Structures are given as structure tokens and as C-alpha cells.
Coordinates of N, CA and C in Angstrom, one line a residue:
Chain A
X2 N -38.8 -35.4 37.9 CA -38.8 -36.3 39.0 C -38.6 -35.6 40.4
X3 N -38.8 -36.2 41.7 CA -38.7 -36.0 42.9 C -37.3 -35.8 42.8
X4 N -37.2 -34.3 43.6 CA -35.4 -34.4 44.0 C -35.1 -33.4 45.2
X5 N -33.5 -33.4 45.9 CA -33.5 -32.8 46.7 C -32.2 -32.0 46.5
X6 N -32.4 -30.7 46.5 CA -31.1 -29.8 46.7 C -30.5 -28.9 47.8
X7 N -29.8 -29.6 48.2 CA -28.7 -29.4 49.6 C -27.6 -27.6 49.2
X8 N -27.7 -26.9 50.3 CA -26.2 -26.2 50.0 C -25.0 -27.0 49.6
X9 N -24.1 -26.2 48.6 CA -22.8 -27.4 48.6 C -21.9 -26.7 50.1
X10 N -21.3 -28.3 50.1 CA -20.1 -27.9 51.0 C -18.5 -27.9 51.0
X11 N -17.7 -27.8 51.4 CA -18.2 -27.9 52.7 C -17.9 -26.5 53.5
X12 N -18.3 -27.0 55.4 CA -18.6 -25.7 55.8 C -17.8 -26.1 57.0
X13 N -17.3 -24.7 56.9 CA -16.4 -24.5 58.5 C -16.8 -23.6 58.9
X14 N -16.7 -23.9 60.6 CA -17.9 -22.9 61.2 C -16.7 -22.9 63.0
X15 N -16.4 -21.9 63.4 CA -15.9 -22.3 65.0 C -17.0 -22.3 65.9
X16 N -16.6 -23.1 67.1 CA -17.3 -23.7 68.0 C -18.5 -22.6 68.7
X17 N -19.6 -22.8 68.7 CA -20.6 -21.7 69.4 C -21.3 -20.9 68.0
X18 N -20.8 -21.4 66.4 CA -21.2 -20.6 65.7 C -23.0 -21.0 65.6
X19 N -23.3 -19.9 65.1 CA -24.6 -20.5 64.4 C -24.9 -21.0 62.9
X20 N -25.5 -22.2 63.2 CA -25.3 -23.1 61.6 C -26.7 -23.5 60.8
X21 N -26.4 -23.0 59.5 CA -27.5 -23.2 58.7 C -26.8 -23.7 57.7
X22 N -27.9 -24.8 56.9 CA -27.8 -26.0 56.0 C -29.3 -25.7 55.2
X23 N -29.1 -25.2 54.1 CA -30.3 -25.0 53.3 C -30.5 -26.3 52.6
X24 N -31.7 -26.6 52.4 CA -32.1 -27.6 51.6 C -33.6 -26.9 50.9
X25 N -33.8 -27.2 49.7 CA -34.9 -27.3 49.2 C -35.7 -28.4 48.3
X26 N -37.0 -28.3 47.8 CA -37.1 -30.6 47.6 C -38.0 -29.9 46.1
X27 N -38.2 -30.7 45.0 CA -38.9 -30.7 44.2 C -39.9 -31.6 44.5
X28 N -41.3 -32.4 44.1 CA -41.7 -33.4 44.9 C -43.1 -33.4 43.7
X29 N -43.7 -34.6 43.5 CA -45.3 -34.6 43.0 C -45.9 -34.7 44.2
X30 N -47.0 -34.1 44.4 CA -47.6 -34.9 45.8 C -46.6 -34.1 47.1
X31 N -46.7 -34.6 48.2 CA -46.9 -34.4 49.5 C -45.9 -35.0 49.9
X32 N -44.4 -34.5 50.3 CA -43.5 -35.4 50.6 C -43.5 -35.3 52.6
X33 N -43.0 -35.9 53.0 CA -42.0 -35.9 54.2 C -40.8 -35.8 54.5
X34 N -40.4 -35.0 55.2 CA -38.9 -34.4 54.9 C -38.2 -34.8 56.3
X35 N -36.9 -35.3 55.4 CA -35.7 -36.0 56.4 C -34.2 -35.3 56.6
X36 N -33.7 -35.1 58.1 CA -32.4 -34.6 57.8 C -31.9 -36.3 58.3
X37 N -31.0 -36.6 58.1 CA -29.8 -37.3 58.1 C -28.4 -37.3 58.3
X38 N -27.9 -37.7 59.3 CA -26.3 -37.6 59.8 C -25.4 -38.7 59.7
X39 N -24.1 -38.6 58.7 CA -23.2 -39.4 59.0 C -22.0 -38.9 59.8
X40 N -21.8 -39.6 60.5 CA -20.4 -39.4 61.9 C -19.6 -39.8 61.0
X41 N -18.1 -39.9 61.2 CA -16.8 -40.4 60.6 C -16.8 -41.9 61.1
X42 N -17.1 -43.0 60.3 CA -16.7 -44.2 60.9 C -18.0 -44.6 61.1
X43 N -19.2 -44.5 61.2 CA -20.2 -44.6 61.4 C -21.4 -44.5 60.0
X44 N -22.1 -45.5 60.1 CA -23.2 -44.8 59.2 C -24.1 -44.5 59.5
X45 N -25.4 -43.5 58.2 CA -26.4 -42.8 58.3 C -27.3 -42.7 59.7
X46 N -27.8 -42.0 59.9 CA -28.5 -42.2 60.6 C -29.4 -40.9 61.4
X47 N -30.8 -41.0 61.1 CA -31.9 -40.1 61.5 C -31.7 -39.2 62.8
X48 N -31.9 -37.7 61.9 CA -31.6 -36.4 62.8 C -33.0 -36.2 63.4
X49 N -33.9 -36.0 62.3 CA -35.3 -35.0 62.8 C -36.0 -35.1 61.2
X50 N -37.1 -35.2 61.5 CA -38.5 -35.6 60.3 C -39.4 -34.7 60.4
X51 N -39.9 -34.4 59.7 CA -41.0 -33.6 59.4 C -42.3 -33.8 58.2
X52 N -43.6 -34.3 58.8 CA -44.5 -34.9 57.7 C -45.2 -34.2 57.2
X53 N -45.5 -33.2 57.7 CA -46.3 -31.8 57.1 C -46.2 -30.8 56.8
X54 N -46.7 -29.8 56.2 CA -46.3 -28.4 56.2 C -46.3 -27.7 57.4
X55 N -45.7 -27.1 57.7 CA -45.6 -26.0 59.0 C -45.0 -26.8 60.0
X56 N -44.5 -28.2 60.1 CA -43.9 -29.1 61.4 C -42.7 -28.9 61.8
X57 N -42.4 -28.8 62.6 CA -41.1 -28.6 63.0 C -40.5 -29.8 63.6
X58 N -39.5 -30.5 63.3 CA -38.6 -31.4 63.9 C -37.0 -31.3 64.2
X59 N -37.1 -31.4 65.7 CA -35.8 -31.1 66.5 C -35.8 -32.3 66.7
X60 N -34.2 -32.3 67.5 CA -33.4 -33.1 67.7 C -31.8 -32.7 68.0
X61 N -31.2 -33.1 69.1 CA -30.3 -32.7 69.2 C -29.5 -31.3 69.2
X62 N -30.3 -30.5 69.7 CA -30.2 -28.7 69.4 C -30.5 -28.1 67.8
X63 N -31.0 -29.5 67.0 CA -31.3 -28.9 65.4 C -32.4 -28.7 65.5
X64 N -33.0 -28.0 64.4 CA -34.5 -27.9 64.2 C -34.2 -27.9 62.7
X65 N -35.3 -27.8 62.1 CA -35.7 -27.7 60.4 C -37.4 -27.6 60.7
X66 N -38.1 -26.9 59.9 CA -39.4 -26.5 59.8 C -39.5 -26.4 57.9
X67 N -40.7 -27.3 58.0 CA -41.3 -27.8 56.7 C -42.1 -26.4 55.9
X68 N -41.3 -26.5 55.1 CA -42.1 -25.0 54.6 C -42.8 -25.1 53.3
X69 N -43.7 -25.2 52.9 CA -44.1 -26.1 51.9 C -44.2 -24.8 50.7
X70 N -45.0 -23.6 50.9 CA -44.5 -22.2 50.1 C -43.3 -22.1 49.5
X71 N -42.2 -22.5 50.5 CA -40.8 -22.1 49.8 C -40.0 -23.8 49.3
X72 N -41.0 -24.4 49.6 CA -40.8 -25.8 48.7 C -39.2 -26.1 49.9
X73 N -38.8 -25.7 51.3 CA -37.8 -25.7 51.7 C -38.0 -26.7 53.2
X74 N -36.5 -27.0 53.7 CA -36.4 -27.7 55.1 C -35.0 -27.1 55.4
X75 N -34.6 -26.6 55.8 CA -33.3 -26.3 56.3 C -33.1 -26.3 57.7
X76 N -31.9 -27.0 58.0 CA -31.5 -27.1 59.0 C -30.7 -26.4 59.8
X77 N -31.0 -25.7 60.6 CA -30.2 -24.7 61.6 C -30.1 -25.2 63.2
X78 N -28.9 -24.6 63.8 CA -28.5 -25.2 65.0 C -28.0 -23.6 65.6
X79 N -28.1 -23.4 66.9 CA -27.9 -21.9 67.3 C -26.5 -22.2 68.0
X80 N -25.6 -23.5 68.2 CA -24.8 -23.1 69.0 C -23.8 -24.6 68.6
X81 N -22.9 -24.6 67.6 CA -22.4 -25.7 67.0 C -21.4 -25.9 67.7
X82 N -21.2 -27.8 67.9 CA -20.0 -28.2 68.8 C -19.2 -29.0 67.8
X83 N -17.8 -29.0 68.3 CA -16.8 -30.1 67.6 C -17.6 -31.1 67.4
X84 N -17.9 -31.9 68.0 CA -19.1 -33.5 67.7 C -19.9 -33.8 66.8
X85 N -20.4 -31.8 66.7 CA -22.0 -31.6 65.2 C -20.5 -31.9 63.9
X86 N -19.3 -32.2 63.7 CA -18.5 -32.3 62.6 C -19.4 -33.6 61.9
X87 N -19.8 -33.8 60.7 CA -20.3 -34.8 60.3 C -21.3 -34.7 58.7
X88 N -21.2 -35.4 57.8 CA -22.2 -35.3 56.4 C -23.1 -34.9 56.9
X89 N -24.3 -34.2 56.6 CA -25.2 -34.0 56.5 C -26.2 -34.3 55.5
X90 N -27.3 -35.0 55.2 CA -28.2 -35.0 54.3 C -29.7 -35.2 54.2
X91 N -29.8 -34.0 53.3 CA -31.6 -34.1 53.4 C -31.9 -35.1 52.5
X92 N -33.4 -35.2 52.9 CA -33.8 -36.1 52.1 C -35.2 -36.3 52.0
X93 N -36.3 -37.0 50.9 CA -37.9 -37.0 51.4 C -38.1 -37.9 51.2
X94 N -39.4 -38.4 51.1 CA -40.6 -39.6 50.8 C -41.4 -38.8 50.1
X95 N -42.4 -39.6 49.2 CA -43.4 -40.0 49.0 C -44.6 -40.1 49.8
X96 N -45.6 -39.6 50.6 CA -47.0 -40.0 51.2 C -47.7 -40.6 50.0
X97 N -47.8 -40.7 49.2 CA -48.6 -41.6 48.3 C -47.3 -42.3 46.7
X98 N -48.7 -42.7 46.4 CA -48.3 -43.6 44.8 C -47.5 -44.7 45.7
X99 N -47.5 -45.0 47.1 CA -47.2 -46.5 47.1 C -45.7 -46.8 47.2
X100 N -45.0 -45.5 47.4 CA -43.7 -45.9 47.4 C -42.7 -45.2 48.1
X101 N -43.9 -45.0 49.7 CA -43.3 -43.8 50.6 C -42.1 -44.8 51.3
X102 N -41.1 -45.9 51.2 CA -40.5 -45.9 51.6 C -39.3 -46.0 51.2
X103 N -39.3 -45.3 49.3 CA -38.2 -44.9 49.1 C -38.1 -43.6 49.4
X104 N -36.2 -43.1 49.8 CA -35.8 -41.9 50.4 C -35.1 -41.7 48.9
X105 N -34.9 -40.2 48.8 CA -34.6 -39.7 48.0 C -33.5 -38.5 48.7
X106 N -32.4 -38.7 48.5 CA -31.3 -38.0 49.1 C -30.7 -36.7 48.3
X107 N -30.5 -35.6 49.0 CA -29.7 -34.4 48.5 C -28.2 -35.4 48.7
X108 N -26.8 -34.3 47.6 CA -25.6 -34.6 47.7 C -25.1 -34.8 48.9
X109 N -25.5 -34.0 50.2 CA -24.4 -34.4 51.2 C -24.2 -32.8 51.8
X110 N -23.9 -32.7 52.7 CA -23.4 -31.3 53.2 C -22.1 -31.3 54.2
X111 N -20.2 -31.3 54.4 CA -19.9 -32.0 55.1 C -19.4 -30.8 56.2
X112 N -19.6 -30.7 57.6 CA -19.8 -29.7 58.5 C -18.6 -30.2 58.9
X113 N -17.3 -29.2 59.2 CA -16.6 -29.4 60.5 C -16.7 -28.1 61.1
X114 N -16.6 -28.2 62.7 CA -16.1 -27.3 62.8 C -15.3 -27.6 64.4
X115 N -14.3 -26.3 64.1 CA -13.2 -26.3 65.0 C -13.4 -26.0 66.4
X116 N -12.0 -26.2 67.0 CA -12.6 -25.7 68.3 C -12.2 -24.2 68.3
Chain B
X2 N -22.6 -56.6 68.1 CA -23.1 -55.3 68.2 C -24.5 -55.5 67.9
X3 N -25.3 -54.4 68.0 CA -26.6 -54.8 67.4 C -27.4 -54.1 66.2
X4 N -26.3 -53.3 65.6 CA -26.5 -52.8 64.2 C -26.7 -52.9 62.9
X5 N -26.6 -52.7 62.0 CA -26.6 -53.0 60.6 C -25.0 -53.6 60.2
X6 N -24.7 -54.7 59.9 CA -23.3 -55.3 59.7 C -23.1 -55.3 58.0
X7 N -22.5 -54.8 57.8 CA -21.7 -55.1 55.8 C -20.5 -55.3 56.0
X8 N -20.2 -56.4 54.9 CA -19.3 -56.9 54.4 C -19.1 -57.2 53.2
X9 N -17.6 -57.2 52.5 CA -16.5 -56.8 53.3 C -17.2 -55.2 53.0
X10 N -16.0 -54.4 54.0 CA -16.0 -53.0 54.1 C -15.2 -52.7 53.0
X11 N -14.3 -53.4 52.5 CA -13.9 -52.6 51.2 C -13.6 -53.7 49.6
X12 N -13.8 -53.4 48.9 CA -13.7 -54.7 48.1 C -12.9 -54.2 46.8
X13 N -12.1 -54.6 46.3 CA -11.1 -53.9 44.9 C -10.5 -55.6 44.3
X14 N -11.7 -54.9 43.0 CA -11.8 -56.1 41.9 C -11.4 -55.8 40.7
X15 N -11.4 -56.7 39.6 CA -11.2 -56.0 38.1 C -12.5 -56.0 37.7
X16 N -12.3 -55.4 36.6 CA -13.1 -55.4 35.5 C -13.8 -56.4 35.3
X17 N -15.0 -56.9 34.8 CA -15.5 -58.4 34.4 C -15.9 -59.0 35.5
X18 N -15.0 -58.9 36.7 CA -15.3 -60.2 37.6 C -16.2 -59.9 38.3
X19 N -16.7 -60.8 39.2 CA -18.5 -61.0 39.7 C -17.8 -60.8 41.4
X20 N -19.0 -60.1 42.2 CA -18.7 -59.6 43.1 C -20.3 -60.2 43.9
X21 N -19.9 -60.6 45.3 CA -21.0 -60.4 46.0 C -20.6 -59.3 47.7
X22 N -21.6 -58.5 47.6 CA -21.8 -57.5 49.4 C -23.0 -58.4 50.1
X23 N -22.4 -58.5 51.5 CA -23.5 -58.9 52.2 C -23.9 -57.7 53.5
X24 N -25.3 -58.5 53.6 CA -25.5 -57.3 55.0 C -26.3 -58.0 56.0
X25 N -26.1 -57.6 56.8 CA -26.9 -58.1 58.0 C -27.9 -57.4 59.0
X26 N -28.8 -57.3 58.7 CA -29.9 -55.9 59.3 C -29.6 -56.3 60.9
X27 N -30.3 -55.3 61.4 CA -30.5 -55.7 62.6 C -31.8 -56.8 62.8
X28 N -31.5 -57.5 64.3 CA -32.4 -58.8 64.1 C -34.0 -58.1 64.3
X29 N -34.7 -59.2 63.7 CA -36.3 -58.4 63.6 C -36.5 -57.4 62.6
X30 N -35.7 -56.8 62.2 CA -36.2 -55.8 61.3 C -36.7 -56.9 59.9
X31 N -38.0 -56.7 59.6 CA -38.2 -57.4 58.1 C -38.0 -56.6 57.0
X32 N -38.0 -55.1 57.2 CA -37.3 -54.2 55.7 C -36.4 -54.5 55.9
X33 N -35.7 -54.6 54.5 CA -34.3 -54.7 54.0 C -34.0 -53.6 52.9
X34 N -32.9 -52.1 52.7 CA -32.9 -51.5 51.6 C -31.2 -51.4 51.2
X35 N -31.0 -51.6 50.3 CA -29.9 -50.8 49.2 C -29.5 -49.9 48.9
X36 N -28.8 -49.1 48.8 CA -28.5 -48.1 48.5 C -27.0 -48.2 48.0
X37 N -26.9 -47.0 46.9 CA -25.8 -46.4 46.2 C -25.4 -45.7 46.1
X38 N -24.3 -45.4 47.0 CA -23.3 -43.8 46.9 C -22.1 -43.5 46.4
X39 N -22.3 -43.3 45.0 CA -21.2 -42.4 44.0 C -20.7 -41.4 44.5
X40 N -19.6 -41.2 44.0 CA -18.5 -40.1 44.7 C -19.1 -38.7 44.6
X41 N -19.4 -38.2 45.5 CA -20.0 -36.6 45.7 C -21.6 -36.8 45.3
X42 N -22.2 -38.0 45.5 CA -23.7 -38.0 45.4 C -24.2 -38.6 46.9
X43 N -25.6 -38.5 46.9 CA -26.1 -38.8 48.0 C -26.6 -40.1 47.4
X44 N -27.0 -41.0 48.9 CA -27.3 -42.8 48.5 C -28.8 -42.3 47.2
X45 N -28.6 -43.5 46.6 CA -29.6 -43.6 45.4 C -30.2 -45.0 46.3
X46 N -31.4 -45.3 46.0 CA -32.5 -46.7 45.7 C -31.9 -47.7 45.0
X47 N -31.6 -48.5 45.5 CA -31.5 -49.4 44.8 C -32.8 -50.6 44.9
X48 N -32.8 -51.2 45.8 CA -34.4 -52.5 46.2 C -34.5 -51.9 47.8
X49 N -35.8 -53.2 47.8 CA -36.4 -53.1 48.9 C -36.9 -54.3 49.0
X50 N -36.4 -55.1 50.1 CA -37.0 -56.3 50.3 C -38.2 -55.8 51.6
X51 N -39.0 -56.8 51.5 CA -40.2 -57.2 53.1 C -40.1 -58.5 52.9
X52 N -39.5 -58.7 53.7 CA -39.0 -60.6 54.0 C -38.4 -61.0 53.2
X53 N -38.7 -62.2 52.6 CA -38.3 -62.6 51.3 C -38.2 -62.1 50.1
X54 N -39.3 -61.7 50.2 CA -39.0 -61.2 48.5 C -39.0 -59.6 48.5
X55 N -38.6 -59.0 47.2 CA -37.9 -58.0 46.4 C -39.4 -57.1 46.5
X56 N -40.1 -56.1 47.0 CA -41.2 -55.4 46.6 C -40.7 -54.8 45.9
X57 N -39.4 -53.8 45.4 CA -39.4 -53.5 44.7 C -37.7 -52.5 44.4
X58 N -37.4 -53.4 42.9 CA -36.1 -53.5 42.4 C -36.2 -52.5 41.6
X59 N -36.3 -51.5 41.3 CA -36.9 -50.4 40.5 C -35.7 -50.0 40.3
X60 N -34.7 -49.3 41.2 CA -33.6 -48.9 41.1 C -31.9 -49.5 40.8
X61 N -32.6 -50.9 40.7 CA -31.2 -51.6 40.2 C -30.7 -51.0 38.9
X62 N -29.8 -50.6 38.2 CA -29.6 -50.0 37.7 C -29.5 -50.7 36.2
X63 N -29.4 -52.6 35.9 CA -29.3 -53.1 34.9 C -29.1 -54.2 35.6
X64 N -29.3 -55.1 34.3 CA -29.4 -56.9 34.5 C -28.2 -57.4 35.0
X65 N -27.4 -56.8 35.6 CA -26.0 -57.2 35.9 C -25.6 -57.0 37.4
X66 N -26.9 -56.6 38.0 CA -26.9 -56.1 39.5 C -28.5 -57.0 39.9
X67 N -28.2 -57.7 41.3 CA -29.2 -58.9 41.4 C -28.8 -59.1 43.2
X68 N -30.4 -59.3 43.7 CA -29.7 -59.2 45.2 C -30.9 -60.1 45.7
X69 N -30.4 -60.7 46.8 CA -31.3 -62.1 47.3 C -31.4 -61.7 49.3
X70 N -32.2 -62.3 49.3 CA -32.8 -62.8 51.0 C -33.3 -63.7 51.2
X71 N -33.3 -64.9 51.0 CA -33.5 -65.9 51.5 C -34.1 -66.3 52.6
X72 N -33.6 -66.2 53.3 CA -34.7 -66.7 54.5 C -35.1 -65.3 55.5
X73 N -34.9 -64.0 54.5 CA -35.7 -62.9 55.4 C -34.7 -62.1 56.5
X74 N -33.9 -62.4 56.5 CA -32.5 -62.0 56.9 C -31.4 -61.5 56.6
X75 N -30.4 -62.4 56.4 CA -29.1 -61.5 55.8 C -29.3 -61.7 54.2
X76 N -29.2 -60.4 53.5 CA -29.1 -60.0 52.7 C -27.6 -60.0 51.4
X77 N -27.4 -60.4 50.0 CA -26.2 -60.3 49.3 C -26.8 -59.8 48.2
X78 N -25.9 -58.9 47.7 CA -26.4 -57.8 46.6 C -25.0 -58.3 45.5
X79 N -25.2 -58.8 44.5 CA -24.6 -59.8 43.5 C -24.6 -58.7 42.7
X80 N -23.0 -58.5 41.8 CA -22.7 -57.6 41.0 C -22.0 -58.6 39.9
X81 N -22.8 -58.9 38.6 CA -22.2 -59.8 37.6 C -21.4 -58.4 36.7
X82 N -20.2 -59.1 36.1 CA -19.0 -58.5 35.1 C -19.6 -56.8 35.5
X83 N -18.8 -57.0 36.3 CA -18.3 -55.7 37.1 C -17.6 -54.6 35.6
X84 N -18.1 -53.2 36.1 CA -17.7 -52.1 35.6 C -17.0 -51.6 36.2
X85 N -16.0 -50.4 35.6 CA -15.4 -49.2 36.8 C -16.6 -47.9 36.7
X86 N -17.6 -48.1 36.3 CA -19.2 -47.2 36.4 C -19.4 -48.0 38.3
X87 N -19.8 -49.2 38.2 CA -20.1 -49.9 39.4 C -19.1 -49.3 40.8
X88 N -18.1 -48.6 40.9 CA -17.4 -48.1 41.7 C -18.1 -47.0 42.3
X89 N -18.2 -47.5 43.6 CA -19.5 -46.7 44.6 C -19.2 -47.1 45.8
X90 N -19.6 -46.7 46.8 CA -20.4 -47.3 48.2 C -21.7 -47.6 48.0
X91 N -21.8 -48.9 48.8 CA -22.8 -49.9 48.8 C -23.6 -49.8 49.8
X92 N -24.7 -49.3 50.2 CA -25.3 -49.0 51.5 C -26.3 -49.7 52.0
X93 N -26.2 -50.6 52.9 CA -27.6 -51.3 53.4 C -28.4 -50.5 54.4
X94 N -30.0 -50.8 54.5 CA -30.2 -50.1 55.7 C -31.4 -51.4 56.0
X95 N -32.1 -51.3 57.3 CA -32.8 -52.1 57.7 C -33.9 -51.1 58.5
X96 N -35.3 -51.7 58.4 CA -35.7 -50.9 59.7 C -37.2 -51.9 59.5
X97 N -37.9 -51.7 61.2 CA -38.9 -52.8 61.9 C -40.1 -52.5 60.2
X98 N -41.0 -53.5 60.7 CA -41.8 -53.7 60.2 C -42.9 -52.6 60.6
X99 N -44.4 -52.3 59.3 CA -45.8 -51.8 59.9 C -45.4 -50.3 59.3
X100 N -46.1 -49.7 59.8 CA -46.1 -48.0 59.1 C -44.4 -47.7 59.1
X101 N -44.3 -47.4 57.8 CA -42.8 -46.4 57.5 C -43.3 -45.2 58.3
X102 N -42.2 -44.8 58.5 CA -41.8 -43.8 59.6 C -40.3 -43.0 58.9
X103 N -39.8 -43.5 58.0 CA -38.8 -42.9 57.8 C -37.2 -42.8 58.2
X104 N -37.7 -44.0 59.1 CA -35.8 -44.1 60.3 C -35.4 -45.6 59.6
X105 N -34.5 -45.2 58.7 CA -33.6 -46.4 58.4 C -32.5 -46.6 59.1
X106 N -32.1 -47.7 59.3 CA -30.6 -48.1 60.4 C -29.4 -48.3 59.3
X107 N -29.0 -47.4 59.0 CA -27.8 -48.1 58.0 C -26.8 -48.6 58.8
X108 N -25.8 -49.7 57.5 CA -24.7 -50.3 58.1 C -23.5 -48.9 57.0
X109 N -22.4 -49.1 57.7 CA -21.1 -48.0 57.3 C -20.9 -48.8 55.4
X110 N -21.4 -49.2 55.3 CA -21.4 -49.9 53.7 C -19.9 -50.4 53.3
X111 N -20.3 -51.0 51.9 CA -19.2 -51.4 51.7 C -18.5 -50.7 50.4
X112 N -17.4 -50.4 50.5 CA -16.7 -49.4 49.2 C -16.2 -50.2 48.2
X113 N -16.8 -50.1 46.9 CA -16.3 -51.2 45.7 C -15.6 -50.4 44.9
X114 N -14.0 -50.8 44.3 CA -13.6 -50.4 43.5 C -13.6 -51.0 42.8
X115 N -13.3 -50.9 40.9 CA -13.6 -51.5 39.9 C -12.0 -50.9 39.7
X116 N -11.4 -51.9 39.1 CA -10.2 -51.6 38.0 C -10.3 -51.6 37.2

């Protein structure tokens, strides 16, 4: 079946570091690939998407680029703040068989980092 | 507010007894989704409403988990003779109607303990 595997966490990183969050997706078909952020007290909510191969979707100093070769999406940030502290999770769709609006979630990635 | 609302935020029941979560999408949104988050897993599928009815309950997990919309709105996800398996976070999300896009609005869910 469709799945997604996240680095485990968690990860501590000080302020200004540079941050990478591997994710890779198994998939039939053609997925679309999601990062996703939970805050403390807060829920889920949409980082940056990517529908195709070779796309890149930023957001908030993140990027992740759709690599379809390395079956990967990982998310990197060049310059991490107290605030980026928060779950992280990938995740994809479906573009076909009718059921691109279930998400299919990696474990979780949970980022603090200090000042 | 104008977010995704669940209730209660935390719920600690026994064994056997029947449980209902509600949620309240944001207004206009006609998707309605479910989700399930076990300890150290990422949300699972549970349904998916478009208005009234269920397009698709695939992920309910057994005849003992049952969730309604009524008039296309607030949503209650009904947990008959509760397990301590059933101990999770409860996740709703909501998002507008027309082409998926991928951006669900979750609410901070609600956390069920089973005794």
C-alpha cells in the first residue's frame, strides 16, 4: 500500500542551524506530496505542496523539491528559529483511482530548537 | 474563532461505554474529514463526508465506530463499547468545496482515553 517514511525524531538543532527532515513515500500511481506543521496547542496545518516531479514548494523559509527518481520530499530550511519548534509531517495523495483526498501521513518529525 | 472547533478536547471513559466527539468545520467548508492519531503514529483516515453524506468510510476501523452530519455541518464521530485499542487523538479537518488541493484545516482534536 501507499506509505510515507519520515526521519525519526526528535531533533535539536540551535538557532541559525540548518535543518533537514527526510521523508521518502512508496505510492501506486502519481502522488502529490505534503509537508505539514503542528505548533504546540494548535492543530495541523499546511507548510508547502508539491504535485509533480521536479516541483518545488516553499513556504516560510522551507522548501522540499519532489523527486520522483529518489521516490523522496524532504524538507530543509537554511536558517532555523525558536518558532520553526513544532511536529512535523509528510504526507501524499493520490492523483487518481478517485481518492485523491485521502492524505496519507508519515509518523511525525518533532523539531525544537533552542536559542 | 473561525477555525475548526472539537469537542470535548479530552475525554476519559471506561471500557464498554459509548462515546460521542463533535466538530465543527469552519463555516462553508462542505468537506468534512476524520482522522486518527495513535501514540507515535501520524493521523490515519478515518471518513469523508461532502455535505451530508459519508463518500467514503473506508477507514473506520469496525462496526463500532459510526459518524453522522446531518445537516452538512457540525459533525459527531460515535464510538459504540469503547476499547482501550480506541485510545487515540481524534482529528477533524474541514476544507472548501471543488478541486482538492490538499490544504485541510484541522481542529487541535480530541484526546480519548479508554480504561
Amino acid at each position: 500500500g501507499d506509505s510515507v517514511t519520515q526521519m525519526e525524531g526528535p531533533v535539536t538543532l540551535s538557532e541559525e542551524a540548518f535543518l533537514t527532515i527526510n521523508c521518502t513515500y512508496t505510492a501506486t500511481g502519481y502522488p502529490s506530496l505534503f509537508w505539514y506543521v503542528q505548533y504546540p496547542g494548535e492543530g495541523l496545518q499546511l507548510l508547502l505542496k508539491a504535485t509533480k516531479a521536479d516541483d518545488k514548494g516553499s513556504n516560510k523559509g522551507f522548501e522540499a523539491t519532489y523527486r520522483k527518481e529518489t521516490t523522496s520530499f524532504h524538507l530543509e530550511k537554511g536558517s532555523v528559529q525558536v518558532s520553526d519548534s513544532a511536529v512535523y509531517f509528510c504526507a501524499l495523495t493520490l492523483n487518481s483511482g478517485g481518492s485523491n483526498y485521502k492524505l496519507t501521513f508519515g509518523k511525525g518529525t518533532l523539531l525544537t530548537v533552542n536559542p | 474563532g473561525a477555525g475548526v472547533s472539537q469537542t470535548p478536547s479530552n475525554k476519559v471513559t471506561e471500557k464498554g461505554k459509548y462515546v460521542e466527539l463533535r466538530c465543527d468545520p469552519i463555516s462553508g467548508h462542505t468537506a468534512l474529514y476524520w482522522y486518527r492519531q495513535s501514540l507515535g503514529q501520524g493521523p490515519e483516515f478515518l471518513i469523508y463526508f461532502q455535505g451530508t453524506g459519508a463518500a467514503d468510510d473506508s477507514g473506520l476501523p469496525n462496526d463500532r465506530f459510526f459518524a453522522v452530519r446531518p445537516e452538512g455541518s457540525v459533525s459527531t464521530l460515535k464510538i459504540q463499547r469503547t476499547e482501550r485499542g480506541d485510545s487515540a487523538v481524534y482529528l477533524c479537518a474541514s476544507s472548501s468545496s471543488g478541486l482538492f488541493t490538499g490544504e485541510l484545516f484541522f481542529g487541535e482534536g480530541s484526546r480519548l482515553t479508554v480504561l
